[in-house]
PDB file of C-alpha atoms in Angstrom:
ATOM      1  CA  UNK A   1       2.207 -38.260  -8.124  1.00  0.00           C
ATOM      2  CA  UNK A   2       2.001 -34.490  -8.296  1.00  0.00           C
ATOM      3  CA  UNK A   3      -1.730 -34.673  -7.480  1.00  0.00           C
ATOM      4  CA  UNK A   4      -1.042 -36.782  -4.372  1.00  0.00           C
ATOM      5  CA  UNK A   5       1.620 -34.325  -3.195  1.00  0.00           C
ATOM      6  CA  UNK A   6      -0.762 -31.403  -3.658  1.00  0.00           C
ATOM      7  CA  UNK A   7      -3.467 -33.308  -1.790  1.00  0.00           C
ATOM      8  CA  UNK A   8      -1.119 -34.088   1.111  1.00  0.00           C
ATOM      9  CA  UNK A   9       0.066 -30.462   1.214  1.00  0.00           C
ATOM     10  CA  UNK A  10      -3.548 -29.251   1.294  1.00  0.00           C
ATOM     11  CA  UNK A  11      -4.402 -31.685   4.090  1.00  0.00           C
ATOM     12  CA  UNK A  12      -1.334 -30.623   6.072  1.00  0.00           C
ATOM     13  CA  UNK A  13      -2.190 -26.944   5.624  1.00  0.00           C
ATOM     14  CA  UNK A  14      -5.796 -27.577   6.695  1.00  0.00           C
ATOM     15  CA  UNK A  15      -4.625 -29.479   9.769  1.00  0.00           C
ATOM     16  CA  UNK A  16      -2.216 -26.709  10.796  1.00  0.00           C
ATOM     17  CA  UNK A  17      -4.988 -24.130  10.480  1.00  0.00           C
ATOM     18  CA  UNK A  18      -7.317 -26.252  12.598  1.00  0.00           C
ATOM     19  CA  UNK A  19      -4.683 -26.648  15.316  1.00  0.00           C
ATOM     20  CA  UNK A  20      -3.911 -22.921  15.220  1.00  0.00           C
ATOM     21  CA  UNK A  21      -7.615 -22.020  15.387  1.00  0.00           C
ATOM     22  CA  UNK A  22      -8.106 -24.348  18.355  1.00  0.00           C
ATOM     23  CA  UNK A  23      -5.131 -22.744  20.094  1.00  0.00           C
ATOM     24  CA  UNK A  24      -6.487 -19.247  19.462  1.00  0.00           C
ATOM     25  CA  UNK A  25      -9.932 -20.279  20.731  1.00  0.00           C
ATOM     26  CA  UNK A  26      -8.429 -21.718  23.912  1.00  0.00           C
ATOM     27  CA  UNK A  27      -6.295 -18.609  24.460  1.00  0.00           C
ATOM     28  CA  UNK A  28      -9.247 -16.250  23.903  1.00  0.00           C
ATOM     29  CA  UNK A  29     -11.423 -18.296  26.268  1.00  0.00           C
ATOM     30  CA  UNK A  30      -8.773 -18.234  28.978  1.00  0.00           C
ATOM     31  CA  UNK A  31      -8.213 -14.480  28.522  1.00  0.00           C
ATOM     32  CA  UNK A  32     -11.924 -13.664  28.701  1.00  0.00           C
ATOM     33  CA  UNK A  33     -12.362 -15.849  31.785  1.00  0.00           C
ATOM     34  CA  UNK A  34      -9.395 -14.181  33.500  1.00  0.00           C
ATOM     35  CA  UNK A  35     -10.645 -10.673  32.750  1.00  0.00           C
ATOM     36  CA  UNK A  36     -14.147 -11.554  33.953  1.00  0.00           C
ATOM     37  CA  UNK A  37     -12.773 -13.006  37.169  1.00  0.00           C
ATOM     38  CA  UNK A  38     -10.517 -10.028  37.864  1.00  0.00           C
ATOM     39  CA  UNK A  39     -13.307  -7.633  36.897  1.00  0.00           C
ATOM     40  CA  UNK A  40     -15.696  -9.318  39.309  1.00  0.00           C
ATOM     41  CA  UNK A  41     -13.168  -8.977  42.166  1.00  0.00           C
ATOM     42  CA  UNK A  42     -12.589  -5.288  41.356  1.00  0.00           C
ATOM     43  CA  UNK A  43     -16.328  -4.572  41.235  1.00  0.00           C
ATOM     44  CA  UNK A  44     -16.851  -6.467  44.501  1.00  0.00           C
ATOM     45  CA  UNK A  45     -14.175  -4.323  46.129  1.00  0.00           C
ATOM     46  CA  UNK A  46     -16.400  -1.258  45.563  1.00  0.00           C
ATOM     47  CA  UNK A  47     -19.580  -2.956  46.823  1.00  0.00           C
ATOM     48  CA  UNK A  48     -21.107  -3.742  50.185  1.00  0.00           C
ATOM     49  CA  UNK A  49     -21.357  -7.243  51.604  1.00  0.00           C
ATOM     50  CA  UNK A  50     -25.109  -7.259  50.947  1.00  0.00           C
ATOM     51  CA  UNK A  51     -24.608  -6.321  47.309  1.00  0.00           C
ATOM     52  CA  UNK A  52     -21.933  -8.988  46.802  1.00  0.00           C
ATOM     53  CA  UNK A  53     -24.379 -11.730  47.792  1.00  0.00           C
ATOM     54  CA  UNK A  54     -27.261 -10.234  45.808  1.00  0.00           C
ATOM     55  CA  UNK A  55     -28.177 -10.391  42.121  1.00  0.00           C
ATOM     56  CA  UNK A  56     -27.688  -6.686  41.456  1.00  0.00           C
ATOM     57  CA  UNK A  57     -24.067  -6.112  42.463  1.00  0.00           C
ATOM     58  CA  UNK A  58     -23.215  -4.693  39.027  1.00  0.00           C
ATOM     59  CA  UNK A  59     -25.878  -1.993  39.314  1.00  0.00           C
ATOM     60  CA  UNK A  60     -24.032  -0.072  42.074  1.00  0.00           C
ATOM     61  CA  UNK A  61     -27.313   1.023  43.611  1.00  0.00           C
ATOM     62  CA  UNK A  62     -25.556   2.367  46.703  1.00  0.00           C
ATOM     63  CA  UNK A  63     -22.669   3.865  44.722  1.00  0.00           C
ATOM     64  CA  UNK A  64     -18.958   3.128  44.783  1.00  0.00           C
ATOM     65  CA  UNK A  65     -17.665   2.357  48.252  1.00  0.00           C
ATOM     66  CA  UNK A  66     -14.116   3.676  48.206  1.00  0.00           C
ATOM     67  CA  UNK A  67     -14.169   3.406  51.977  1.00  0.00           C
ATOM     68  CA  UNK A  68     -13.582  -0.351  51.529  1.00  0.00           C
ATOM     69  CA  UNK A  69     -10.019   0.448  50.537  1.00  0.00           C
ATOM     70  CA  UNK A  70      -9.583   2.854  53.434  1.00  0.00           C
ATOM     71  CA  UNK A  71     -10.846   0.258  55.914  1.00  0.00           C
ATOM     72  CA  UNK A  72      -8.723  -2.464  54.362  1.00  0.00           C
ATOM     73  CA  UNK A  73      -5.597  -0.309  54.455  1.00  0.00           C
ATOM     74  CA  UNK A  74      -6.075   0.880  58.044  1.00  0.00           C
ATOM     75  CA  UNK A  75      -8.459  -1.392  59.941  1.00  0.00           C
ATOM     76  CA  UNK A  76      -7.449  -4.719  58.371  1.00  0.00           C
ATOM     77  CA  UNK A  77      -3.756  -3.771  58.648  1.00  0.00           C
ATOM     78  CA  UNK A  78      -3.122  -4.290  54.951  1.00  0.00           C
ATOM     79  CA  UNK A  79      -0.746  -1.339  55.138  1.00  0.00           C
ATOM     80  CA  UNK A  80       1.499  -3.289  57.536  1.00  0.00           C
ATOM     81  CA  UNK A  81       1.484  -6.434  55.384  1.00  0.00           C
ATOM     82  CA  UNK A  82       1.948  -4.446  52.185  1.00  0.00           C
ATOM     83  CA  UNK A  83       4.934  -2.475  53.449  1.00  0.00           C
ATOM     84  CA  UNK A  84       6.521  -5.628  54.881  1.00  0.00           C
ATOM     85  CA  UNK A  85       6.240  -7.423  51.547  1.00  0.00           C
ATOM     86  CA  UNK A  86       7.477  -4.367  49.672  1.00  0.00           C
ATOM     87  CA  UNK A  87      10.525  -4.240  51.957  1.00  0.00           C
ATOM     88  CA  UNK A  88      11.208  -7.961  51.625  1.00  0.00           C
ATOM     89  CA  UNK A  89      10.827  -8.112  47.848  1.00  0.00           C
ATOM     90  CA  UNK A  90      12.799  -4.940  47.130  1.00  0.00           C
ATOM     91  CA  UNK A  91      15.816  -5.894  49.227  1.00  0.00           C
ATOM     92  CA  UNK A  92      15.696  -9.589  48.263  1.00  0.00           C
ATOM     93  CA  UNK A  93      15.469  -8.881  44.519  1.00  0.00           C
ATOM     94  CA  UNK A  94      18.289  -6.330  44.710  1.00  0.00           C
ATOM     95  CA  UNK A  95      20.467  -8.761  46.652  1.00  0.00           C
ATOM     96  CA  UNK A  96      19.657 -11.524  44.175  1.00  0.00           C
ATOM     97  CA  UNK A  97      20.872  -9.423  41.254  1.00  0.00           C
ATOM     98  CA  UNK A  98      24.051  -8.381  43.068  1.00  0.00           C
ATOM     99  CA  UNK A  99      24.856 -11.987  44.017  1.00  0.00           C
ATOM    100  CA  UNK A 100      23.536 -13.996  41.065  1.00  0.00           C
ATOM    101  CA  UNK A 101      24.890 -11.836  38.241  1.00  0.00           C
ATOM    102  CA  UNK A 102      28.599 -11.961  39.225  1.00  0.00           C
ATOM    103  CA  UNK A 103      28.335 -15.663  40.101  1.00  0.00           C
ATOM    104  CA  UNK A 104      26.668 -16.477  36.778  1.00  0.00           C
ATOM    105  CA  UNK A 105      29.266 -14.429  34.889  1.00  0.00           C
ATOM    106  CA  UNK A 106      32.193 -16.231  36.511  1.00  0.00           C
ATOM    107  CA  UNK A 107      30.671 -19.675  35.941  1.00  0.00           C
ATOM    108  CA  UNK A 108      29.772 -18.889  32.332  1.00  0.00           C
ATOM    109  CA  UNK A 109      32.929 -17.101  31.169  1.00  0.00           C
ATOM    110  CA  UNK A 110      35.819 -18.506  33.211  1.00  0.00           C
ATOM    111  CA  UNK A 111      37.184 -22.034  33.244  1.00  0.00           C
ATOM    112  CA  UNK A 112      38.514 -23.349  36.542  1.00  0.00           C
ATOM    113  CA  UNK A 113      38.725 -26.681  38.331  1.00  0.00           C
ATOM    114  CA  UNK A 114      35.419 -26.683  40.222  1.00  0.00           C
ATOM    115  CA  UNK A 115      33.379 -24.845  37.588  1.00  0.00           C
ATOM    116  CA  UNK A 116      31.320 -27.857  36.499  1.00  0.00           C
ATOM    117  CA  UNK A 117      30.794 -28.943  40.113  1.00  0.00           C
ATOM    118  CA  UNK A 118      29.464 -25.530  41.142  1.00  0.00           C
ATOM    119  CA  UNK A 119      27.147 -25.354  38.148  1.00  0.00           C
ATOM    120  CA  UNK A 120      25.773 -28.781  39.018  1.00  0.00           C
ATOM    121  CA  UNK A 121      25.229 -27.698  42.613  1.00  0.00           C
ATOM    122  CA  UNK A 122      23.236 -24.641  41.539  1.00  0.00           C
ATOM    123  CA  UNK A 123      21.218 -26.784  39.125  1.00  0.00           C
ATOM    124  CA  UNK A 124      20.573 -29.317  41.897  1.00  0.00           C
ATOM    125  CA  UNK A 125      19.418 -26.502  44.169  1.00  0.00           C
ATOM    126  CA  UNK A 126      16.524 -25.881  41.780  1.00  0.00           C
ATOM    127  CA  UNK A 127      15.216 -29.391  42.390  1.00  0.00           C
ATOM    128  CA  UNK A 128      15.320 -29.464  46.194  1.00  0.00           C
ATOM    129  CA  UNK A 129      11.774 -29.148  47.616  1.00  0.00           C
ATOM    130  CA  UNK A 130      11.410 -26.529  50.318  1.00  0.00           C
ATOM    131  CA  UNK A 131       9.581 -29.005  52.549  1.00  0.00           C
ATOM    132  CA  UNK A 132      12.790 -31.071  52.822  1.00  0.00           C
ATOM    133  CA  UNK A 133      14.793 -28.281  54.451  1.00  0.00           C
ATOM    134  CA  UNK A 134      12.142 -26.246  56.236  1.00  0.00           C
ATOM    135  CA  UNK A 135      11.992 -28.307  59.448  1.00  0.00           C
ATOM    136  CA  UNK A 136      15.776 -28.554  60.038  1.00  0.00           C
ATOM    137  CA  UNK A 137      16.003 -24.873  59.185  1.00  0.00           C
ATOM    138  CA  UNK A 138      13.235 -24.028  61.627  1.00  0.00           C
ATOM    139  CA  UNK A 139      14.991 -25.987  64.377  1.00  0.00           C
ATOM    140  CA  UNK A 140      18.230 -24.104  63.732  1.00  0.00           C
ATOM    141  CA  UNK A 141      16.506 -20.720  63.626  1.00  0.00           C
ATOM    142  CA  UNK A 142      14.559 -21.463  66.813  1.00  0.00           C
ATOM    143  CA  UNK A 143      17.728 -22.355  68.710  1.00  0.00           C
ATOM    144  CA  UNK A 144      19.263 -19.066  67.543  1.00  0.00           C
ATOM    145  CA  UNK A 145      16.076 -17.169  68.567  1.00  0.00           C
ATOM    146  CA  UNK A 146      15.782 -15.544  65.152  1.00  0.00           C
ATOM    147  CA  UNK A 147      12.122 -16.201  64.359  1.00  0.00           C
ATOM    148  CA  UNK A 148      10.038 -13.137  63.435  1.00  0.00           C
ATOM    149  CA  UNK A 149      13.203 -11.356  62.343  1.00  0.00           C
ATOM    150  CA  UNK A 150      12.978  -9.259  59.175  1.00  0.00           C
ATOM    151  CA  UNK A 151      16.642  -9.748  58.298  1.00  0.00           C
ATOM    152  CA  UNK A 152      16.260 -13.520  58.551  1.00  0.00           C
ATOM    153  CA  UNK A 153      13.205 -13.473  56.270  1.00  0.00           C
ATOM    154  CA  UNK A 154      15.049 -11.387  53.681  1.00  0.00           C
ATOM    155  CA  UNK A 155      18.065 -13.710  53.921  1.00  0.00           C
ATOM    156  CA  UNK A 156      15.884 -16.794  53.383  1.00  0.00           C
ATOM    157  CA  UNK A 157      14.048 -15.231  50.444  1.00  0.00           C
ATOM    158  CA  UNK A 158      17.369 -14.349  48.857  1.00  0.00           C
ATOM    159  CA  UNK A 159      19.026 -17.696  49.499  1.00  0.00           C
ATOM    160  CA  UNK A 160      16.173 -19.829  48.168  1.00  0.00           C
ATOM    161  CA  UNK A 161      16.131 -17.945  44.822  1.00  0.00           C
ATOM    162  CA  UNK A 162      19.878 -17.742  44.167  1.00  0.00           C
ATOM    163  CA  UNK A 163      20.038 -21.096  42.289  1.00  0.00           C
ATOM    164  CA  UNK A 164      17.404 -19.908  39.829  1.00  0.00           C
ATOM    165  CA  UNK A 165      19.132 -16.546  39.361  1.00  0.00           C
ATOM    166  CA  UNK A 166      22.559 -18.084  38.690  1.00  0.00           C
ATOM    167  CA  UNK A 167      21.186 -20.818  36.440  1.00  0.00           C
ATOM    168  CA  UNK A 168      19.039 -18.367  34.461  1.00  0.00           C
ATOM    169  CA  UNK A 169      21.651 -15.641  33.944  1.00  0.00           C
ATOM    170  CA  UNK A 170      24.390 -18.098  33.010  1.00  0.00           C
ATOM    171  CA  UNK A 171      22.655 -18.717  29.689  1.00  0.00           C
ATOM    172  CA  UNK A 172      22.716 -14.988  28.888  1.00  0.00           C
ATOM    173  CA  UNK A 173      26.410 -14.599  29.676  1.00  0.00           C
ATOM    174  CA  UNK A 174      27.314 -17.685  27.625  1.00  0.00           C
ATOM    175  CA  UNK A 175      25.571 -16.225  24.578  1.00  0.00           C
ATOM    176  CA  UNK A 176      27.575 -12.981  24.662  1.00  0.00           C
ATOM    177  CA  UNK A 177      30.450 -12.675  22.224  1.00  0.00           C
ATOM    178  CA  UNK A 178      33.950 -12.805  23.798  1.00  0.00           C
ATOM    179  CA  UNK A 179      34.998  -9.855  21.631  1.00  0.00           C
ATOM    180  CA  UNK A 180      33.583  -7.473  24.269  1.00  0.00           C
ATOM    181  CA  UNK A 181      35.988  -8.735  26.898  1.00  0.00           C
ATOM    182  CA  UNK A 182      38.881  -8.902  24.447  1.00  0.00           C
ATOM    183  CA  UNK A 183      38.355  -5.264  23.437  1.00  0.00           C
ATOM    184  CA  UNK A 184      38.122  -4.239  27.092  1.00  0.00           C
ATOM    185  CA  UNK A 185      41.316  -6.124  27.936  1.00  0.00           C
ATOM    186  CA  UNK A 186      43.157  -4.407  25.063  1.00  0.00           C
ATOM    187  CA  UNK A 187      42.077  -1.053  26.488  1.00  0.00           C
ATOM    188  CA  UNK A 188      43.437  -2.044  29.896  1.00  0.00           C
ATOM    189  CA  UNK A 189      40.071  -2.572  31.607  1.00  0.00           C
ATOM    190  CA  UNK A 190      40.316  -5.002  34.581  1.00  0.00           C
ATOM    191  CA  UNK A 191      37.901  -7.988  34.692  1.00  0.00           C
ATOM    192  CA  UNK A 192      35.750  -6.566  37.497  1.00  0.00           C
ATOM    193  CA  UNK A 193      35.279  -3.268  35.706  1.00  0.00           C
ATOM    194  CA  UNK A 194      34.611  -5.115  32.453  1.00  0.00           C
ATOM    195  CA  UNK A 195      31.795  -6.995  34.128  1.00  0.00           C
ATOM    196  CA  UNK A 196      30.040  -3.992  35.677  1.00  0.00           C
ATOM    197  CA  UNK A 197      30.610  -1.532  32.834  1.00  0.00           C
ATOM    198  CA  UNK A 198      30.181  -3.770  29.771  1.00  0.00           C
ATOM    199  CA  UNK A 199      28.849  -7.261  30.424  1.00  0.00           C
ATOM    200  CA  UNK A 200      26.269  -6.447  33.106  1.00  0.00           C
ATOM    201  CA  UNK A 201      24.371  -3.877  30.966  1.00  0.00           C
ATOM    202  CA  UNK A 202      24.335  -6.302  28.028  1.00  0.00           C
ATOM    203  CA  UNK A 203      22.223  -8.821  29.958  1.00  0.00           C
ATOM    204  CA  UNK A 204      19.641  -6.240  31.034  1.00  0.00           C
ATOM    205  CA  UNK A 205      16.706  -8.233  29.538  1.00  0.00           C
ATOM    206  CA  UNK A 206      17.721 -11.235  31.617  1.00  0.00           C
ATOM    207  CA  UNK A 207      18.173  -9.099  34.739  1.00  0.00           C
ATOM    208  CA  UNK A 208      14.718  -7.559  34.341  1.00  0.00           C
ATOM    209  CA  UNK A 209      13.052 -10.903  33.657  1.00  0.00           C
ATOM    210  CA  UNK A 210      14.758 -12.583  36.605  1.00  0.00           C
ATOM    211  CA  UNK A 211      13.835  -9.665  38.874  1.00  0.00           C
ATOM    212  CA  UNK A 212      10.174  -9.825  37.839  1.00  0.00           C
ATOM    213  CA  UNK A 213       9.992 -13.588  38.380  1.00  0.00           C
ATOM    214  CA  UNK A 214      11.706 -13.312  41.749  1.00  0.00           C
ATOM    215  CA  UNK A 215       9.504 -10.385  42.752  1.00  0.00           C
ATOM    216  CA  UNK A 216       6.383 -12.447  42.074  1.00  0.00           C
ATOM    217  CA  UNK A 217       7.862 -15.458  43.874  1.00  0.00           C
ATOM    218  CA  UNK A 218       8.778 -13.494  46.992  1.00  0.00           C
ATOM    219  CA  UNK A 219       5.605 -11.375  46.953  1.00  0.00           C
ATOM    220  CA  UNK A 220       3.341 -14.445  46.817  1.00  0.00           C
ATOM    221  CA  UNK A 221       5.444 -16.713  49.049  1.00  0.00           C
ATOM    222  CA  UNK A 222       3.335 -18.259  51.808  1.00  0.00           C
ATOM    223  CA  UNK A 223       4.778 -21.412  53.348  1.00  0.00           C
ATOM    224  CA  UNK A 224       8.057 -19.989  54.634  1.00  0.00           C
ATOM    225  CA  UNK A 225       6.369 -16.795  55.816  1.00  0.00           C
ATOM    226  CA  UNK A 226       3.804 -18.781  57.766  1.00  0.00           C
ATOM    227  CA  UNK A 227       6.574 -20.503  59.734  1.00  0.00           C
ATOM    228  CA  UNK A 228       9.122 -17.736  60.219  1.00  0.00           C
ATOM    229  CA  UNK A 229       6.855 -14.644  60.311  1.00  0.00           C
ATOM    230  CA  UNK A 230       3.895 -15.417  62.551  1.00  0.00           C
ATOM    231  CA  UNK A 231       3.758 -12.010  64.231  1.00  0.00           C
ATOM    232  CA  UNK A 232       1.513  -9.343  62.726  1.00  0.00           C
ATOM    233  CA  UNK A 233       4.317  -6.782  62.638  1.00  0.00           C
ATOM    234  CA  UNK A 234       6.470  -8.877  60.277  1.00  0.00           C
ATOM    235  CA  UNK A 235       3.856 -10.742  58.225  1.00  0.00           C
ATOM    236  CA  UNK A 236       3.939 -10.332  54.432  1.00  0.00           C
ATOM    237  CA  UNK A 237       0.805 -10.003  52.322  1.00  0.00           C
ATOM    238  CA  UNK A 238       0.294 -13.720  51.607  1.00  0.00           C
ATOM    239  CA  UNK A 239      -0.006 -14.740  55.262  1.00  0.00           C
ATOM    240  CA  UNK A 240      -1.792 -11.534  56.201  1.00  0.00           C
ATOM    241  CA  UNK A 241      -4.384 -11.980  53.464  1.00  0.00           C
ATOM    242  CA  UNK A 242      -5.043 -15.568  54.488  1.00  0.00           C
ATOM    243  CA  UNK A 243      -5.642 -14.497  58.082  1.00  0.00           C
ATOM    244  CA  UNK A 244      -7.994 -11.784  56.870  1.00  0.00           C
ATOM    245  CA  UNK A 245      -9.995 -14.312  54.856  1.00  0.00           C
ATOM    246  CA  UNK A 246     -10.298 -16.483  57.940  1.00  0.00           C
ATOM    247  CA  UNK A 247     -11.472 -13.473  59.946  1.00  0.00           C
ATOM    248  CA  UNK A 248     -14.235 -12.789  57.388  1.00  0.00           C
ATOM    249  CA  UNK A 249     -16.236 -15.599  58.991  1.00  0.00           C
ATOM    250  CA  UNK A 250     -16.698 -13.364  62.018  1.00  0.00           C
ATOM    251  CA  UNK A 251     -16.610  -9.802  60.646  1.00  0.00           C
ATOM    252  CA  UNK A 252     -18.457 -10.296  57.348  1.00  0.00           C
ATOM    253  CA  UNK A 253     -16.664  -7.367  55.682  1.00  0.00           C
ATOM    254  CA  UNK A 254     -16.409  -8.971  52.256  1.00  0.00           C
ATOM    255  CA  UNK A 255     -16.076  -5.650  50.454  1.00  0.00           C
ATOM    256  CA  UNK A 256     -13.001  -4.852  52.540  1.00  0.00           C
ATOM    257  CA  UNK A 257     -11.580  -8.293  51.850  1.00  0.00           C
ATOM    258  CA  UNK A 258     -11.886  -7.903  48.076  1.00  0.00           C
ATOM    259  CA  UNK A 259     -10.365  -4.434  48.372  1.00  0.00           C
ATOM    260  CA  UNK A 260      -7.424  -6.053  50.158  1.00  0.00           C
ATOM    261  CA  UNK A 261      -7.097  -8.589  47.343  1.00  0.00           C
ATOM    262  CA  UNK A 262      -6.945  -5.773  44.779  1.00  0.00           C
ATOM    263  CA  UNK A 263      -4.313  -3.911  46.805  1.00  0.00           C
ATOM    264  CA  UNK A 264      -2.181  -7.061  47.075  1.00  0.00           C
ATOM    265  CA  UNK A 265      -2.618  -7.809  43.361  1.00  0.00           C
ATOM    266  CA  UNK A 266      -1.687  -4.309  42.132  1.00  0.00           C
ATOM    267  CA  UNK A 267       2.152  -4.486  42.364  1.00  0.00           C
ATOM    268  CA  UNK A 268       2.463  -7.602  40.185  1.00  0.00           C
ATOM    269  CA  UNK A 269      -0.103  -6.226  37.743  1.00  0.00           C
ATOM    270  CA  UNK A 270       1.812  -2.949  37.407  1.00  0.00           C
ATOM    271  CA  UNK A 271       5.073  -4.855  36.896  1.00  0.00           C
ATOM    272  CA  UNK A 272       3.627  -6.874  34.035  1.00  0.00           C
ATOM    273  CA  UNK A 273       1.910  -3.824  32.599  1.00  0.00           C
ATOM    274  CA  UNK A 274       5.116  -1.818  32.232  1.00  0.00           C
ATOM    275  CA  UNK A 275       7.719  -4.584  31.878  1.00  0.00           C
ATOM    276  CA  UNK A 276       5.901  -7.189  29.795  1.00  0.00           C
ATOM    277  CA  UNK A 277       7.954  -6.446  26.660  1.00  0.00           C
ATOM    278  CA  UNK A 278      11.222  -6.724  28.577  1.00  0.00           C
ATOM    279  CA  UNK A 279      10.071  -9.979  30.172  1.00  0.00           C
ATOM    280  CA  UNK A 280       9.246 -11.464  26.770  1.00  0.00           C
ATOM    281  CA  UNK A 281      12.585 -10.252  25.401  1.00  0.00           C
ATOM    282  CA  UNK A 282      14.372 -11.765  28.367  1.00  0.00           C
ATOM    283  CA  UNK A 283      12.676 -15.123  27.979  1.00  0.00           C
ATOM    284  CA  UNK A 284      13.404 -15.357  24.260  1.00  0.00           C
ATOM    285  CA  UNK A 285      16.865 -13.789  24.016  1.00  0.00           C
ATOM    286  CA  UNK A 286      18.383 -16.271  26.479  1.00  0.00           C
ATOM    287  CA  UNK A 287      17.949 -18.977  23.889  1.00  0.00           C
ATOM    288  CA  UNK A 288      19.440 -16.987  20.993  1.00  0.00           C
ATOM    289  CA  UNK A 289      23.120 -17.329  20.287  1.00  0.00           C
ATOM    290  CA  UNK A 290      24.822 -13.944  20.368  1.00  0.00           C
TER     291      UNK A 290
END
């Protein structure tokens, strides 16, 4: 009996190691592939179109062409698209925090008659496909003559991400101990001040994680921008980059196109580079009971 148990334990341990090794191999393969792909794009951004389609692009025989970035920023109007997206994402993410955090706090910490109904509505908002509301919304916006309006685009970006923000932050507020609010109430601190001074800083990992996710969502959003921002002056990077790729069939400036891709990719890369630990903490701490 003891021998059979030892045999089963050894088999189970061997199986777990095999599964873990397979997972590590898959993760390493995916990481190497991603780095090679990104590295190829970066190298292509410093090359000429002739070198990109040749076999010796990695030799840099003609040197590094930093002028690809200058042409992309000025000639291809990447600067316009970049600044538009930076404006949209900054204001939308700030508005999302200012709206979602108080709403999530009230729904998570206070009991009132329509609490469950409101929580269900926010949860349902996560499951509504954008394609279902985009055409009625476009008809309404067209009648109001608000297309190609920066404030409308920011409003739409904010509104479509509020359900996620409220639903995500509610878990963080629920996991906080009520002793914080009780101590603040004993000291005479009103509920609004308690939220901003005590509770809001305590969910900083969740705020950072939500902001990063929303930043990436807004920065890479394409479908809504294509419909409501079809003028060059208000286009974000996703629509602008797609139009540039289409124009490559006539201009042939592939080095400038890859330089544009790198410029567009940089903000999200920098965010993950400096905030990766906070993002991981935010993802994990929401599931831990405080």
